[in-house]
PDB file of C-alpha atoms in Angstrom:
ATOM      1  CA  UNK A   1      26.124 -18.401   1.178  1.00  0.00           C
ATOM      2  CA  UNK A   2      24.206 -18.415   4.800  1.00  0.00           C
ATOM      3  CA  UNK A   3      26.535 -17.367   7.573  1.00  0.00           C
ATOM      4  CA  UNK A   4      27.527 -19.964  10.274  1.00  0.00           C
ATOM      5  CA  UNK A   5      27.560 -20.120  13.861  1.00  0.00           C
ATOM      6  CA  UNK A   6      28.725 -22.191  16.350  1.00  0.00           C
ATOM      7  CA  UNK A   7      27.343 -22.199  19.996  1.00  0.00           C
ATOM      8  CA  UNK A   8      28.736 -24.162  22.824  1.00  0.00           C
ATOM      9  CA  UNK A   9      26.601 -25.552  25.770  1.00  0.00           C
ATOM     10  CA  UNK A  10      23.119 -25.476  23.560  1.00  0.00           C
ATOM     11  CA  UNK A  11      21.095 -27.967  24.629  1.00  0.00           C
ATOM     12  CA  UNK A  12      19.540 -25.402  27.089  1.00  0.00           C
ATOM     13  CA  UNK A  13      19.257 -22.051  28.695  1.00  0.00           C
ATOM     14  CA  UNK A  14      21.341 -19.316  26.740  1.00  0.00           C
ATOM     15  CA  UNK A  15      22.730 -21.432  24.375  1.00  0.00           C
ATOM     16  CA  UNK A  16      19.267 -22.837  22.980  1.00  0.00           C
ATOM     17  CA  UNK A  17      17.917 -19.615  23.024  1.00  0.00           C
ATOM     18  CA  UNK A  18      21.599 -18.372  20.428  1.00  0.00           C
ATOM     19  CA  UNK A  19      20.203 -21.079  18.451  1.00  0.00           C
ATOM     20  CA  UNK A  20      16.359 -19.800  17.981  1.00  0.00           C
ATOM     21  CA  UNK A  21      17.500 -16.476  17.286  1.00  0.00           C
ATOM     22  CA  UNK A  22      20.615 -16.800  15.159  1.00  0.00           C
ATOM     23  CA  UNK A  23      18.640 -19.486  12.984  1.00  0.00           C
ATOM     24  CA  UNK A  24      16.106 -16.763  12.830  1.00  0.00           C
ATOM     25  CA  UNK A  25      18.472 -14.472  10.980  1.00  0.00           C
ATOM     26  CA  UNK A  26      19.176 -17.070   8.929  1.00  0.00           C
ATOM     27  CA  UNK A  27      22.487 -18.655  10.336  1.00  0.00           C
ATOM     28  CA  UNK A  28      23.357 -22.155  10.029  1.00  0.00           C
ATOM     29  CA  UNK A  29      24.120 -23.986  13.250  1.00  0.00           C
ATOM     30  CA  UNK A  30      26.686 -26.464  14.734  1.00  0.00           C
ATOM     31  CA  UNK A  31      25.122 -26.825  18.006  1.00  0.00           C
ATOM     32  CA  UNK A  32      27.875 -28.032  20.978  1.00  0.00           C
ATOM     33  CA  UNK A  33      26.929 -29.620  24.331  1.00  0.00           C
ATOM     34  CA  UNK A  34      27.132 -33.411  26.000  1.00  0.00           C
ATOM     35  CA  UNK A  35      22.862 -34.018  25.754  1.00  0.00           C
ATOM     36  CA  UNK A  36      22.438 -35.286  22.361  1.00  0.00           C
ATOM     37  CA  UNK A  37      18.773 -35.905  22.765  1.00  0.00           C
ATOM     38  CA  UNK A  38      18.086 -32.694  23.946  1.00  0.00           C
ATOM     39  CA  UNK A  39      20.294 -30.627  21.578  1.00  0.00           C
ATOM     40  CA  UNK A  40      18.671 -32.917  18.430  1.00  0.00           C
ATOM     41  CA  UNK A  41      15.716 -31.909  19.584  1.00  0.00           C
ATOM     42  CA  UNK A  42      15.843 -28.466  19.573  1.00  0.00           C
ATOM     43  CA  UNK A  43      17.804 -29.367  16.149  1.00  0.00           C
ATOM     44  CA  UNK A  44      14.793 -30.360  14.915  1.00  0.00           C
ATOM     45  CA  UNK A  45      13.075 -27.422  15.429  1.00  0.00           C
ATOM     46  CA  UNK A  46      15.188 -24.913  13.603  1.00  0.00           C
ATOM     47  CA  UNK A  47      13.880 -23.273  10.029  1.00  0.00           C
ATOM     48  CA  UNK A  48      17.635 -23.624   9.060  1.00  0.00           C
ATOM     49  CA  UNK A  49      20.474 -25.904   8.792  1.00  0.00           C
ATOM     50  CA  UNK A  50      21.158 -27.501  12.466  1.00  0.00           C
ATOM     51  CA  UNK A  51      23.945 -29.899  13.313  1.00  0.00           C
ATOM     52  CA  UNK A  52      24.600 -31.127  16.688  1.00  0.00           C
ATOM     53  CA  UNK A  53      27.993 -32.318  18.108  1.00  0.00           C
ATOM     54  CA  UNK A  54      28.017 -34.034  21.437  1.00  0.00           C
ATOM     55  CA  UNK A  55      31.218 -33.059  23.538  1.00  0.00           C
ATOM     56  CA  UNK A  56      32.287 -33.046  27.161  1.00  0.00           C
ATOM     57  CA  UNK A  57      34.465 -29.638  26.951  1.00  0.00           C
ATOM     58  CA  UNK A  58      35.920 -30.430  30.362  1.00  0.00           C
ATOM     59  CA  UNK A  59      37.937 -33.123  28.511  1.00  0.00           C
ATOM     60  CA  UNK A  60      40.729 -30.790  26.993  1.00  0.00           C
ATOM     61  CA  UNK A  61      40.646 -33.607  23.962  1.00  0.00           C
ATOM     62  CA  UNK A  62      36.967 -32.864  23.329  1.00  0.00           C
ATOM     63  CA  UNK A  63      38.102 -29.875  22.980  1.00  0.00           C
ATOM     64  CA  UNK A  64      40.481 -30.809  20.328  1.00  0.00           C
ATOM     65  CA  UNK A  65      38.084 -32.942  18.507  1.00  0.00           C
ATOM     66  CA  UNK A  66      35.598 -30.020  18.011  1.00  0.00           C
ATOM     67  CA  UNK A  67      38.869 -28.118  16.698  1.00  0.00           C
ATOM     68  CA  UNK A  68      39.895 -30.562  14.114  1.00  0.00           C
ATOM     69  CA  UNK A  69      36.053 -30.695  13.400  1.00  0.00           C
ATOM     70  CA  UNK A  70      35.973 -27.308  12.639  1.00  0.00           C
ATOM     71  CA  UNK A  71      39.330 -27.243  10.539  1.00  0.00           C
ATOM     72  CA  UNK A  72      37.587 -26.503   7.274  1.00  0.00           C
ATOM     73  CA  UNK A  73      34.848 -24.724   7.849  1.00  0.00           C
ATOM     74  CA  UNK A  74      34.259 -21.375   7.782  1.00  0.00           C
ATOM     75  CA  UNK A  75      33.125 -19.931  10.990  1.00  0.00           C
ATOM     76  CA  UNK A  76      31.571 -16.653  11.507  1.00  0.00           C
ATOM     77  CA  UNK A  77      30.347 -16.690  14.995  1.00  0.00           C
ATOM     78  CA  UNK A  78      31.476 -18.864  17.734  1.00  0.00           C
ATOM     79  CA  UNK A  79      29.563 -18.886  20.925  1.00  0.00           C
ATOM     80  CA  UNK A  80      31.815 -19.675  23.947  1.00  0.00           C
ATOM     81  CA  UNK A  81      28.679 -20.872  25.979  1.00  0.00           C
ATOM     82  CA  UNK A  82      29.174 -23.955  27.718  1.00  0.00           C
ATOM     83  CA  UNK A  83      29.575 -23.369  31.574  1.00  0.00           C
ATOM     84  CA  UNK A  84      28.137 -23.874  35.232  1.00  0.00           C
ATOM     85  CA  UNK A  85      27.518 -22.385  38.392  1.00  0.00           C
ATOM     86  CA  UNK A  86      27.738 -24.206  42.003  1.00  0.00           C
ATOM     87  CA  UNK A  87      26.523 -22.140  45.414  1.00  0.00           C
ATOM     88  CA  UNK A  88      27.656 -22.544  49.389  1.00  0.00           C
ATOM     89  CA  UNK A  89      30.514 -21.669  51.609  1.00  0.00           C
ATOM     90  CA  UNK A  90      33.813 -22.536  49.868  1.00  0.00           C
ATOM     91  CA  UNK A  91      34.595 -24.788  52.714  1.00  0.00           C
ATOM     92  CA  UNK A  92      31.711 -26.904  51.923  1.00  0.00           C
ATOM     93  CA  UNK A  93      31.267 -27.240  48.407  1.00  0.00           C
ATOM     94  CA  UNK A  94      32.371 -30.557  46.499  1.00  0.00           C
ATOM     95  CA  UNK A  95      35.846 -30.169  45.237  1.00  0.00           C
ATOM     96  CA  UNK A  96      35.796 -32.165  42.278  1.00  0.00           C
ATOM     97  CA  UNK A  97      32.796 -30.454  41.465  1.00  0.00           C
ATOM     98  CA  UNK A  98      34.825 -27.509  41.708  1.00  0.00           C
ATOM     99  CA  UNK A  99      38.077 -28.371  39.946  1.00  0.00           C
ATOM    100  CA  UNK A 100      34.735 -29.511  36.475  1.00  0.00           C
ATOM    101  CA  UNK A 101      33.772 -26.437  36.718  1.00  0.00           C
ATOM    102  CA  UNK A 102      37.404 -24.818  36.172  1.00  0.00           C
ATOM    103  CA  UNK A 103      37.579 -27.212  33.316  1.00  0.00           C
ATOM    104  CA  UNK A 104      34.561 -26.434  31.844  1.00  0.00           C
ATOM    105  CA  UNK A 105      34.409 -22.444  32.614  1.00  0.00           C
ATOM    106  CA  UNK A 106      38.575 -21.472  32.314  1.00  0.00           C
ATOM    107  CA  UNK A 107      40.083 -24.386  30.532  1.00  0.00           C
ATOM    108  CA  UNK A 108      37.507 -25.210  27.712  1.00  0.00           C
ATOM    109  CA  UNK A 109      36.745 -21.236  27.075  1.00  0.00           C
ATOM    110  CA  UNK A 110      40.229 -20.461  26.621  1.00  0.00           C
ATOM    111  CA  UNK A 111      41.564 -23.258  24.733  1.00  0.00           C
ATOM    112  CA  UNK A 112      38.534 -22.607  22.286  1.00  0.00           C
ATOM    113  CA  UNK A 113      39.230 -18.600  22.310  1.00  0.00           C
ATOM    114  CA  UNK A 114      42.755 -19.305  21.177  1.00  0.00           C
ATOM    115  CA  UNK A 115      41.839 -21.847  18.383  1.00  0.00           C
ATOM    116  CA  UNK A 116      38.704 -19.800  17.030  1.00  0.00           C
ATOM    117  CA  UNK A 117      41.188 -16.524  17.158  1.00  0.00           C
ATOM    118  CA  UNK A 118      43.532 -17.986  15.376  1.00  0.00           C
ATOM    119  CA  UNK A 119      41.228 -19.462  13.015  1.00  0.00           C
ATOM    120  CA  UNK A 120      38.804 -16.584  12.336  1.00  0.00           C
ATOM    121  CA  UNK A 121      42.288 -14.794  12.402  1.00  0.00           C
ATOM    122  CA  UNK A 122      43.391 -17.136   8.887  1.00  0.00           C
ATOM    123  CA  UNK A 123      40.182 -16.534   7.402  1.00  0.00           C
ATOM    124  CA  UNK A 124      39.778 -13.392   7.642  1.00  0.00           C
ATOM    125  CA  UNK A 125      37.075 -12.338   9.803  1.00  0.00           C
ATOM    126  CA  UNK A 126      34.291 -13.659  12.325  1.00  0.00           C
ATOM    127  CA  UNK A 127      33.338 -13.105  15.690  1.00  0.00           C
ATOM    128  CA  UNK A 128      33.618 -14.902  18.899  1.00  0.00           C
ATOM    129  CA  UNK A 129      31.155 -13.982  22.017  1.00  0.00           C
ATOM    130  CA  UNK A 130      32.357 -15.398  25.278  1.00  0.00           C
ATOM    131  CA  UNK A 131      29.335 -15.664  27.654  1.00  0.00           C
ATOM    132  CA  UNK A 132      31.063 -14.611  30.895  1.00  0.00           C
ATOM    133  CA  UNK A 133      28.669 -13.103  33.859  1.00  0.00           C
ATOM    134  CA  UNK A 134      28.337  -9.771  35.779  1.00  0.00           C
ATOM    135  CA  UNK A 135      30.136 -12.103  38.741  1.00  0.00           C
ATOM    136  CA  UNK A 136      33.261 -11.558  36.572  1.00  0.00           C
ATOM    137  CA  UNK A 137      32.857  -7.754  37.018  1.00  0.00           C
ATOM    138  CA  UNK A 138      31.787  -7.366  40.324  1.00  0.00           C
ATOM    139  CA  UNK A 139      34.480  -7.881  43.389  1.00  0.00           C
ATOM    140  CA  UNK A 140      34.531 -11.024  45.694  1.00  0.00           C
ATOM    141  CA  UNK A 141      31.741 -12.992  45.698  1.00  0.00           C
ATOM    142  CA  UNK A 142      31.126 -14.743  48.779  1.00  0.00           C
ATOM    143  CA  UNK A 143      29.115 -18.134  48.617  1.00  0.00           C
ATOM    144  CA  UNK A 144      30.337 -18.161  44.925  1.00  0.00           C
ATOM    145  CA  UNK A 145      33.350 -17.978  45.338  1.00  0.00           C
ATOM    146  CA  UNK A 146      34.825 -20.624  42.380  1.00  0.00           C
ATOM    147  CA  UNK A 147      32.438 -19.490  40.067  1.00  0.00           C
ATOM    148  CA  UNK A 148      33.320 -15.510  40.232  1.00  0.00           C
ATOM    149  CA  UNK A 149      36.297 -16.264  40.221  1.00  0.00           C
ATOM    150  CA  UNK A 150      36.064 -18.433  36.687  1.00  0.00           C
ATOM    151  CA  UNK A 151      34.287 -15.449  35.583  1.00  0.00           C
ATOM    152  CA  UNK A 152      36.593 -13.006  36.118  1.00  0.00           C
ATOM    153  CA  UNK A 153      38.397 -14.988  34.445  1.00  0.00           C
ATOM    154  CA  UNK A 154      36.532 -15.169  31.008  1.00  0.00           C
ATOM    155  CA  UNK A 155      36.004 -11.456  31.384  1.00  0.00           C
ATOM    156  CA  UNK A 156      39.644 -10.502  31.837  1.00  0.00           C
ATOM    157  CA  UNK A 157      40.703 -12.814  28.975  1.00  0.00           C
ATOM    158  CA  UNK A 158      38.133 -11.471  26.555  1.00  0.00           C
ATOM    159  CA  UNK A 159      38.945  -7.653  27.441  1.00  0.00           C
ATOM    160  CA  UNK A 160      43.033  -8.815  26.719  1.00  0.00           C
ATOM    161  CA  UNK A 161      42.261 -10.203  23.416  1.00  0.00           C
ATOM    162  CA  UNK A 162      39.177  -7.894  22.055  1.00  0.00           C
ATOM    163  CA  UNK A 163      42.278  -5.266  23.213  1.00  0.00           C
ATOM    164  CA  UNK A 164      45.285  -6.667  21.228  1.00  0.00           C
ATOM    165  CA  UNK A 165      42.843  -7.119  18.441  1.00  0.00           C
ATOM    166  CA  UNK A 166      41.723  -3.615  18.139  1.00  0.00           C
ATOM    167  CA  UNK A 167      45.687  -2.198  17.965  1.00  0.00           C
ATOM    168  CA  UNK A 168      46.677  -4.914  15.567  1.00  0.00           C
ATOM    169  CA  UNK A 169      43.569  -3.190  13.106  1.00  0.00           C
ATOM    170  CA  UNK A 170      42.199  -7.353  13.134  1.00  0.00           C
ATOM    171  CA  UNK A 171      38.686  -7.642  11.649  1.00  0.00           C
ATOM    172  CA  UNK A 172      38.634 -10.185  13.649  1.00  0.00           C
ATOM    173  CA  UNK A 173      35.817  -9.528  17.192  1.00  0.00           C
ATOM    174  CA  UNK A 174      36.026 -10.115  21.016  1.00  0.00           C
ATOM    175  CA  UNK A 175      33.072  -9.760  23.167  1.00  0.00           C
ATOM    176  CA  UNK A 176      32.153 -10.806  26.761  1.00  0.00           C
ATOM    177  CA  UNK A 177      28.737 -11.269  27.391  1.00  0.00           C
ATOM    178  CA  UNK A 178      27.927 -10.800  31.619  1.00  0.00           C
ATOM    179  CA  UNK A 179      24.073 -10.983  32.416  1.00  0.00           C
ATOM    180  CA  UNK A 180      22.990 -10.752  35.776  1.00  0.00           C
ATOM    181  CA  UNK A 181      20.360 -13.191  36.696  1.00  0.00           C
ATOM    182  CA  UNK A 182      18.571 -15.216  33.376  1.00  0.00           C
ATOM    183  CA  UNK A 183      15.505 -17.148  34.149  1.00  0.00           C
ATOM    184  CA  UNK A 184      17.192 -20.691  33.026  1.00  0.00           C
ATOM    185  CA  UNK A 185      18.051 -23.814  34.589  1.00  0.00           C
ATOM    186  CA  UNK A 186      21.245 -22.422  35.577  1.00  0.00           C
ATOM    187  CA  UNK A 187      20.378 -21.779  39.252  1.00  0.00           C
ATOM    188  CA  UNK A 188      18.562 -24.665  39.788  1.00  0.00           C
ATOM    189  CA  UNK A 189      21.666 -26.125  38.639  1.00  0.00           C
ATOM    190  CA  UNK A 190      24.114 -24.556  40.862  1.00  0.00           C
ATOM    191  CA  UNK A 191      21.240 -24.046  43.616  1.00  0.00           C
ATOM    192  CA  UNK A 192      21.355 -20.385  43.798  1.00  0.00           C
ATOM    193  CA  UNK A 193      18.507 -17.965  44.230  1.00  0.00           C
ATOM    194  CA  UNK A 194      19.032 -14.498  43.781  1.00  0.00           C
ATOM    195  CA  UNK A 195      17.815 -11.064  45.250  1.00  0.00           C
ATOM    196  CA  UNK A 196      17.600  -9.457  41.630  1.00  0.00           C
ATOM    197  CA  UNK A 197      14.695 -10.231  38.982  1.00  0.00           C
ATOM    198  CA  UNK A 198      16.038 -11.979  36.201  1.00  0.00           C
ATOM    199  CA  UNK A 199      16.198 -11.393  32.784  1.00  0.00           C
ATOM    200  CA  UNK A 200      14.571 -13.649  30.127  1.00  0.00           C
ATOM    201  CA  UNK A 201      16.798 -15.826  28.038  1.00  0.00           C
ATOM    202  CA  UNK A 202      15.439 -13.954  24.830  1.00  0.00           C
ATOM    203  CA  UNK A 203      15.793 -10.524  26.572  1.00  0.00           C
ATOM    204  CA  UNK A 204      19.837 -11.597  27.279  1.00  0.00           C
ATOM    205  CA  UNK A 205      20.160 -12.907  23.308  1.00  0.00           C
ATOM    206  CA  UNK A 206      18.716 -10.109  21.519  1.00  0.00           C
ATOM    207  CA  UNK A 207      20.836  -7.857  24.006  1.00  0.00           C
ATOM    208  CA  UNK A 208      23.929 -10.097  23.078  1.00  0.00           C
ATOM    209  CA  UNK A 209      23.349  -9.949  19.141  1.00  0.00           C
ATOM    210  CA  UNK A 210      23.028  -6.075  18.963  1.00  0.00           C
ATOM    211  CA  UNK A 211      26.343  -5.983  21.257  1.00  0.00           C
ATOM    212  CA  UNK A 212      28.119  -8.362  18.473  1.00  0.00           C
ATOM    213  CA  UNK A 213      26.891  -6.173  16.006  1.00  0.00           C
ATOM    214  CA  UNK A 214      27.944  -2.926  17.922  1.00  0.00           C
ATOM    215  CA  UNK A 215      31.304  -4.632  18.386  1.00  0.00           C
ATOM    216  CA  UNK A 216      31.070  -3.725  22.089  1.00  0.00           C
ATOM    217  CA  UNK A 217      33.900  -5.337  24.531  1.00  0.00           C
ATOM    218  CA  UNK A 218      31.520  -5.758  27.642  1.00  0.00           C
ATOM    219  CA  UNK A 219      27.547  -6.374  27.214  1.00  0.00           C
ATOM    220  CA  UNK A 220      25.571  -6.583  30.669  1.00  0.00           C
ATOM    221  CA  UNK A 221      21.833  -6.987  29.477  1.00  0.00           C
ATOM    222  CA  UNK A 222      18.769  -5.341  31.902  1.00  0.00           C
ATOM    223  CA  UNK A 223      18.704  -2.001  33.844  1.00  0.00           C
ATOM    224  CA  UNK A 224      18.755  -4.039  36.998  1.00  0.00           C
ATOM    225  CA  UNK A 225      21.623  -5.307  36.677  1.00  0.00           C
ATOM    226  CA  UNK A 226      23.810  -2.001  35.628  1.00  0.00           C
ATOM    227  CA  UNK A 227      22.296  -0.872  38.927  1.00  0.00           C
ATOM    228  CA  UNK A 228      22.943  -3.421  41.170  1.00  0.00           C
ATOM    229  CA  UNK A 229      26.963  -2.755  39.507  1.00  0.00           C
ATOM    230  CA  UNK A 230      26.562   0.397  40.635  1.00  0.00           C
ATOM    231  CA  UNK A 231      25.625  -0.485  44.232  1.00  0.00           C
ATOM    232  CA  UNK A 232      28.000  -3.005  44.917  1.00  0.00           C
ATOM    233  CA  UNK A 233      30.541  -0.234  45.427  1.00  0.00           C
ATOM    234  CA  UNK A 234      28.228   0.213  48.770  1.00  0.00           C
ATOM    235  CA  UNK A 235      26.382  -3.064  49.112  1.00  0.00           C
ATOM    236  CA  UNK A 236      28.193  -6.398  49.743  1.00  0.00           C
ATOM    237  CA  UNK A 237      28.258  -9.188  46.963  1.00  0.00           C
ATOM    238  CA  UNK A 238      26.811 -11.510  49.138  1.00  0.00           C
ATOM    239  CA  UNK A 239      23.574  -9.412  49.959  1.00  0.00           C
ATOM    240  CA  UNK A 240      22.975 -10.479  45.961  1.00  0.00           C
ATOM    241  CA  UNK A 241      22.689 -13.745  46.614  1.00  0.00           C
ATOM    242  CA  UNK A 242      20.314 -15.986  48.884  1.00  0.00           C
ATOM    243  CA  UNK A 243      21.579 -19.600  50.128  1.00  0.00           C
ATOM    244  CA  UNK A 244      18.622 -22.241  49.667  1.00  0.00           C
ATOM    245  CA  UNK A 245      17.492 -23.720  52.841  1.00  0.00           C
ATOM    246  CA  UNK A 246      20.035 -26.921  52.253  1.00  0.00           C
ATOM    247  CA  UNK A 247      22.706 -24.938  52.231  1.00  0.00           C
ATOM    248  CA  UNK A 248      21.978 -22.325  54.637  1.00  0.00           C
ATOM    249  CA  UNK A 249      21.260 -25.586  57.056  1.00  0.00           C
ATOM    250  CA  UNK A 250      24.758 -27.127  55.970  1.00  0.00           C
ATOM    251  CA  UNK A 251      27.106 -23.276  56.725  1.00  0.00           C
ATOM    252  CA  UNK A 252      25.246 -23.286  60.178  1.00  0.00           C
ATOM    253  CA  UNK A 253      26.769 -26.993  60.670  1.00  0.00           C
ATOM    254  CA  UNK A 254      30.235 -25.896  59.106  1.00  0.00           C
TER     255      UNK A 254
END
């Protein structure tokens, strides 16, 4: 029987590149996100089994739905994916944009860490990979601020449970994924550049995979960014990060 995985936010980015590589290895796929067209045709594409599920996980009863989907299946990785990334001075940036992304990054990742636990939990095994970031690791994180702050979030969550897991003897795996920069449309999304190199999407799955199989807590992919970790002790957070023109233009105006 071929294993199967589930990957939230995977019509793009990190989450498309799960797909490629898990279908590789011979998975079959559920693949989670709101672009149907996009995540059928990458569907399309796969040597394996590929379903797609169109969900808006910032709705806590999409969340649900993909639950109840999920009720009878057998899942043996779930991919907590789906998640977003907005750039400025906190004073300045849209709060409802905000207030999606806690939705989307806290709300949605925990409600589906509990219900995949539990699940994985009455089945016996499987593995669950939150994809969290290096912001959830490194302190403050000025012009960022919402988003490190979801991230330390997923990070502190996944460290809790991977931890009561491990002294309850569970088979059952935790991990927290937390790249640095990942050549994706992520910062074009949140209009960030960075001062690091990024990583390629591949580079950041393969890295992933062998930490699932490894059963490591805490995976940060690329040299750079274990250095850069290392520096922040000295360097400030914000020196990571460069404001694009708009919104260097829009702090100078408050």
């Amino acid at each position: 029987m071929s294993l199967f995985a589930v990957i939230t936010g995977a019509s793009s980015g990190l989450g498309a590149e799960f797909a490629r590589q898990l279908a590789a290895q011979g998975y079959e796929l559920l693949l989670v996100a709101r672009r149907a067209d996009r995540m059928q045709a990458l569907a399309d594409t796969m040597p394996t089994r590929c379903e797609i599920f169109p969900a808006d996980l910032s709705r806590t009863e999409e969340c649900d739905r993909l639950v109840q989907a999920l009720e009878w299946r057998r899942v043996d990785l779930f991919v907590n994916n789906a998640g977003f990334g907005a750039c400025g001075p906190f004073s300045s940036i849209d709060l409802d944009r905000e207030l999606n992304m806690l939705e989307v990054n806290v709300r949605a990742v925990h409600i589906l860490t509990k219900r995949m636990v539990q699940k994985m939990q009455r089945q016996g095994s499987g593995a669950l990979l939150n994809v969290g970031s290096s912001a959830g690791l490194l302190p403050a994180g000025p012009y960022m601020a919402t988003y490190y702050a979801t991230k330390s979030y997923v990070v502190s969550l996944s460290r809790a449970v991977a931890a009561e897991l491990r002294a309850a003897g569970s088979p059952v795996y935790v991990g927290c994924l937390c790249p640095g920069p990942v050549d994706t449309e992520f910062n074009a999304v949140a209009q960030v550049q960075f001062a690091l190199p990024g990583i390629s999407a591949a580079d950041c799955v393969r890295c992933a995979l062998a930490g699932i199989r490894h059963r490591k807590t805490i995976i940060v992919p690329g040299r750079w960014m274990a250095a850069a970790m290392a520096l922040s002790r000295l360097v400030p957070v914000g020196a990571l990060i460069r404001l694009t023109a708009r919104q260097q233009k829009r702090k100078l105006n408050g």
